[in-house]
Coordinates of C-alpha atoms in Angstrom, one line a residue:
M13 CA 378.4 225.4 129.4
A14 CA 381.5 225.5 127.2
R15 CA 380.3 222.4 125.2
Y16 CA 376.8 223.9 124.8
L17 CA 378.3 227.2 123.5
Q18 CA 380.5 225.3 121.0
E19 CA 377.4 223.5 119.6
R20 CA 375.5 226.8 119.4
I21 CA 378.3 228.4 117.4
K22 CA 378.6 225.4 115.1
R23 CA 374.9 225.5 114.5
L24 CA 375.1 229.2 113.7
I25 CA 377.8 228.4 111.0
I26 CA 375.5 225.7 109.6
E27 CA 372.3 227.7 109.6
R28 CA 373.9 230.7 108.0
R29 CA 375.7 228.5 105.4
L30 CA 379.0 230.2 106.1
P31 CA 381.9 228.9 104.0
S32 CA 385.5 228.6 105.2
G33 CA 387.0 232.1 105.6
A34 CA 383.7 233.8 106.3
V35 CA 383.6 236.3 109.1
L36 CA 381.8 235.3 112.3
P37 CA 379.9 237.7 114.5
T38 CA 382.1 239.7 116.9
E39 CA 382.5 238.6 120.5
P40 CA 380.0 241.2 121.8
E41 CA 377.5 240.0 119.1
L42 CA 378.1 236.4 120.1
M43 CA 377.6 237.3 123.8
T44 CA 374.2 238.7 122.9
L45 CA 373.2 235.9 120.6
L46 CA 374.2 233.2 123.0
G47 CA 373.4 235.0 126.2
A48 CA 376.9 234.2 127.6
S49 CA 379.8 236.0 129.2
R50 CA 382.9 237.1 127.2
N51 CA 385.1 234.5 129.0
S52 CA 382.6 231.7 128.1
V53 CA 382.4 232.8 124.5
R54 CA 386.2 233.0 124.2
E55 CA 386.6 229.6 125.8
A56 CA 384.2 228.1 123.3
L57 CA 386.0 229.8 120.4
K58 CA 389.4 228.6 121.5
A59 CA 388.1 225.0 121.7
L60 CA 386.6 225.3 118.2
Q61 CA 389.8 226.8 116.9
A62 CA 391.7 223.7 118.2
M63 CA 389.3 221.6 116.0
G64 CA 389.9 223.7 112.9
I65 CA 386.2 224.9 112.9
V66 CA 387.0 228.5 113.5
E67 CA 390.1 230.6 113.1
I68 CA 390.9 233.5 115.5
R69 CA 392.9 236.3 113.9
H70 CA 393.9 238.6 116.7
G71 CA 393.2 242.2 115.8
F72 CA 391.0 241.2 112.9
G73 CA 388.2 239.0 114.2
T74 CA 387.0 235.4 114.1
Y75 CA 386.5 233.5 110.9
V76 CA 385.1 230.1 109.8
G77 CA 388.1 227.8 109.8
P78 CA 389.4 225.5 107.1
M79 CA 387.6 222.5 108.7
S80 CA 390.6 220.4 107.7
L81 CA 391.5 217.0 109.1
A82 CA 394.7 218.3 110.6
P83 CA 393.5 217.6 114.2
M84 CA 392.7 214.1 113.1
V85 CA 396.2 213.7 111.7
E86 CA 397.8 215.0 114.9
G87 CA 395.7 212.7 117.0
L88 CA 396.4 209.6 114.9
A89 CA 400.2 210.4 114.7
F90 CA 400.5 211.0 118.5
R91 CA 398.4 208.0 119.4
T92 CA 400.5 205.7 117.1
V93 CA 403.8 207.0 118.4
A94 CA 402.7 206.8 122.1
G95 CA 401.3 203.3 121.5
H96 CA 404.5 202.1 119.8
H97 CA 406.6 203.2 122.7
R98 CA 404.3 201.3 125.0
G99 CA 405.0 198.1 123.0
E100 CA 401.7 198.1 121.1
D101 CA 401.3 197.3 117.4
S102 CA 399.9 200.8 116.8
L103 CA 401.9 201.4 113.5
L104 CA 400.5 198.2 112.0
E105 CA 397.0 199.0 113.2
L106 CA 397.2 202.4 111.4
L107 CA 398.5 200.6 108.3
E108 CA 395.7 198.1 108.4
L109 CA 393.2 200.9 108.6
R110 CA 394.6 202.6 105.5
E111 CA 394.8 199.2 103.7
A112 CA 391.2 198.4 104.4
V113 CA 390.0 201.7 102.9
E114 CA 392.2 201.4 99.7
T115 CA 391.5 197.7 99.1
G116 CA 387.8 198.4 99.4
L117 CA 387.9 201.1 96.8
I118 CA 390.3 199.9 94.2
S119 CA 387.9 197.5 92.5
R120 CA 385.6 200.5 91.8
L121 CA 388.3 202.1 89.7
A122 CA 389.2 199.1 87.5
G123 CA 388.4 200.0 83.9
R124 CA 386.8 203.3 84.9
L125 CA 389.6 205.8 85.1
P126 CA 389.8 208.3 82.2
E127 CA 392.9 208.1 80.0
R128 CA 394.2 211.4 81.3
D129 CA 394.3 210.0 84.9
L130 CA 396.0 206.8 83.7
A131 CA 398.5 208.8 81.8
E132 CA 399.2 210.9 84.9
L133 CA 399.7 207.8 86.9
D134 CA 402.1 206.4 84.3
S135 CA 404.0 209.6 84.5
L136 CA 404.2 209.5 88.3
V137 CA 405.6 205.9 88.2
D138 CA 408.1 207.1 85.6
R139 CA 409.2 209.8 88.0
M140 CA 409.5 207.3 90.9
E141 CA 411.8 205.2 88.7
E142 CA 413.9 208.2 87.9
E143 CA 414.1 209.1 91.6
A144 CA 415.0 205.5 92.5
A145 CA 417.8 205.5 90.0
R146 CA 419.2 208.8 91.5
G147 CA 418.8 207.4 95.1
A148 CA 416.3 210.0 95.9
G149 CA 413.3 209.5 98.3
L150 CA 410.0 208.4 96.7
A151 CA 407.6 209.5 99.4
E152 CA 406.1 212.7 97.8
T153 CA 405.7 211.0 94.4
D154 CA 404.2 208.0 96.0
R155 CA 401.8 210.3 97.8
A156 CA 400.8 212.0 94.6
F157 CA 400.2 208.6 93.0
H158 CA 397.7 207.5 95.6
A159 CA 395.9 210.9 95.6
T160 CA 395.6 210.8 91.8
L161 CA 394.5 207.1 91.8
Y162 CA 391.5 207.8 94.1
R163 CA 390.7 211.2 92.7
G164 CA 388.7 209.4 90.0
L165 CA 386.0 208.6 92.5
G166 CA 385.1 212.2 92.8
N167 CA 384.7 212.1 96.6
V168 CA 386.3 215.1 98.3
L169 CA 385.8 213.8 101.8
L170 CA 387.3 210.5 100.9
S171 CA 390.4 212.2 99.4
E172 CA 390.9 214.2 102.7
V173 CA 390.5 211.0 104.8
L174 CA 393.1 209.1 102.7
E175 CA 395.4 212.1 102.9
A176 CA 395.0 212.1 106.7
F177 CA 395.9 208.4 106.9
W178 CA 398.9 209.0 104.7
D179 CA 400.1 212.0 106.7
A180 CA 399.8 210.2 110.0
F181 CA 401.4 206.9 108.9
H182 CA 404.4 208.5 107.2
R183 CA 405.0 211.1 109.9
V184 CA 405.1 208.2 112.4
R185 CA 407.4 206.2 110.2
T186 CA 409.8 209.1 109.9
D187 CA 409.7 209.6 113.7
L188 CA 410.1 206.0 114.7
A189 CA 412.1 203.9 112.4
E190 CA 414.8 203.3 109.9
V191 CA 413.4 200.6 107.7
P192 CA 415.3 199.1 104.7
Q193 CA 413.5 199.4 101.4
D194 CA 414.0 198.4 97.8
P195 CA 412.8 201.3 95.6
K196 CA 412.7 199.0 92.5
V197 CA 410.1 196.8 94.2
T198 CA 408.1 199.9 95.2
C199 CA 408.1 201.2 91.6
R200 CA 407.2 197.8 90.1
Q201 CA 404.3 197.4 92.5
H202 CA 402.9 200.9 91.5
R203 CA 403.3 200.0 87.8
E204 CA 401.3 196.8 88.4
I205 CA 398.5 198.8 90.1
V206 CA 398.2 201.1 87.1
D207 CA 398.3 198.2 84.6
A208 CA 395.6 196.3 86.6
V209 CA 393.3 199.3 86.8
R210 CA 393.8 200.0 83.1
S211 CA 392.9 196.4 82.3
G212 CA 389.5 196.6 83.9
D213 CA 390.2 193.5 86.0
A214 CA 388.9 194.3 89.5
V215 CA 390.3 191.2 91.0
R216 CA 393.7 191.9 89.6
A217 CA 393.6 195.5 90.8
E218 CA 392.6 194.4 94.4
A219 CA 395.4 191.8 94.4
A220 CA 397.9 194.5 93.3
I221 CA 397.0 196.8 96.1
R222 CA 397.1 193.9 98.7
H223 CA 400.5 192.9 97.4
H224 CA 401.7 196.5 97.8
F225 CA 400.5 196.7 101.4
L226 CA 401.9 193.3 102.2
N227 CA 405.3 194.7 101.3
I228 CA 404.8 197.8 103.5
R229 CA 403.5 195.6 106.3
T230 CA 406.6 193.4 106.1
R231 CA 408.8 196.4 106.4
A232 CA 406.8 198.0 109.2
T233 CA 407.0 194.8 111.2
S234 CA 410.7 195.4 111.6
T235 CA 410.1 198.9 112.9
V236 CA 412.0 199.9 116.0
P237 CA 412.3 203.2 117.9
L238 CA 414.6 205.5 116.0
D239 CA 418.1 206.1 117.4
S240 CA 418.4 209.8 118.0
N241 CA 421.8 209.8 116.4
K242 CA 420.5 208.3 113.1
R243 CA 418.5 210.0 110.4
P244 CA 415.4 208.1 109.2
I245 CA 415.2 206.9 105.6
E246 CA 412.4 208.7 103.8
P247 CA 409.4 206.2 103.8
V248 CA 407.4 205.2 100.9

């Protein structure tokens, strides 16, 4: 019954074309619409809230949720951490998933990014080099680089999926391991990605992305469970 009611509420959102933040019918109205008890409706709404489909604001009502990929990130991160502690190669599997997506897309960007995006990517690499010189972490700038790179495809869902992979991978890396890194290598590889995309050479662009991920994979291979007395190095 609970699953059935969840599907009915989702269909209601779709049929009424309700956007994120829109008010849903009240509990009594849903009880009438769905022909279900208050407890059953509440159980269905709580399950949908866990998925990010609805948002329950106590004292105010129920609203269409942000429909974000946060639950996916949580699931990916937890599965990867749990698998790692069971001796599985879950961190590398997650990395391979992200690599497959990015490698498959980069050739579509070669020679097609507008100059304003290329200039922004250049600026981000400049910032990474400044951060590296100061000994600061590069993770947030690295994240912005990849988001800006694939923004040119104009696919909102794709951007959200890539962000989900990024969040899960880097949260897991922070939780699990202290991995040595050479920030100069990271900066150089990102500069090569920009240059390859600007050149319009799809083969070169794909090779640049593969080389970047090879470096990450090499470092991830040395990942070990983090000693609770040590702080993790910020991953990039």
